[in-house]
Amino acid sequence: MGHDNTVRWGALRAAVAALAALAALLLVFAATANAAPFHARNHSLDLEGLKHACGTAVDSKGDFYASNEGKEVKVYNPSH
């Protein structure tokens, strides 16, 4: 009976250690996800009203999205 308790405590310690490691890993990634991007500015990517363009996307309707340093997002509609 003493052996069963030892095995259970060992498994519990391993599970707690794994959860703690996962939590630490998530905290590291969360901190970097909120950080502003760091890259050299490419002036040829600057759009009117949007300096230091950093990211782009296109949705299924063809709308073009552009962001600058994670602070502002502009939507460009292809029909305009």
Tab-separated table of N, CA and C in Angstrom, residues 16 32 50-51 61:
chain	number	residue	atom	x	y	z
A	16	VAL	N	2.324	18.219	-12.033
A	16	VAL	CA	2.447	19.617	-11.586
A	16	VAL	C	3.654	20.268	-12.254
A	32	THR	N	6.082	38.029	-25.848
A	32	THR	CA	6.630	38.381	-27.156
A	32	THR	C	5.521	38.658	-28.163
A	50	LEU	N	-0.042	55.570	-43.953
A	50	LEU	CA	0.393	54.420	-43.161
A	50	LEU	C	1.904	54.295	-43.292
A	51	LYS	N	2.622	54.759	-42.308
A	51	LYS	CA	4.079	54.723	-42.335
A	51	LYS	C	4.591	53.486	-41.602
A	61	LYS	N	-13.280	38.547	-49.483
A	61	LYS	CA	-13.969	39.534	-50.327
A	61	LYS	C	-12.988	40.367	-51.148
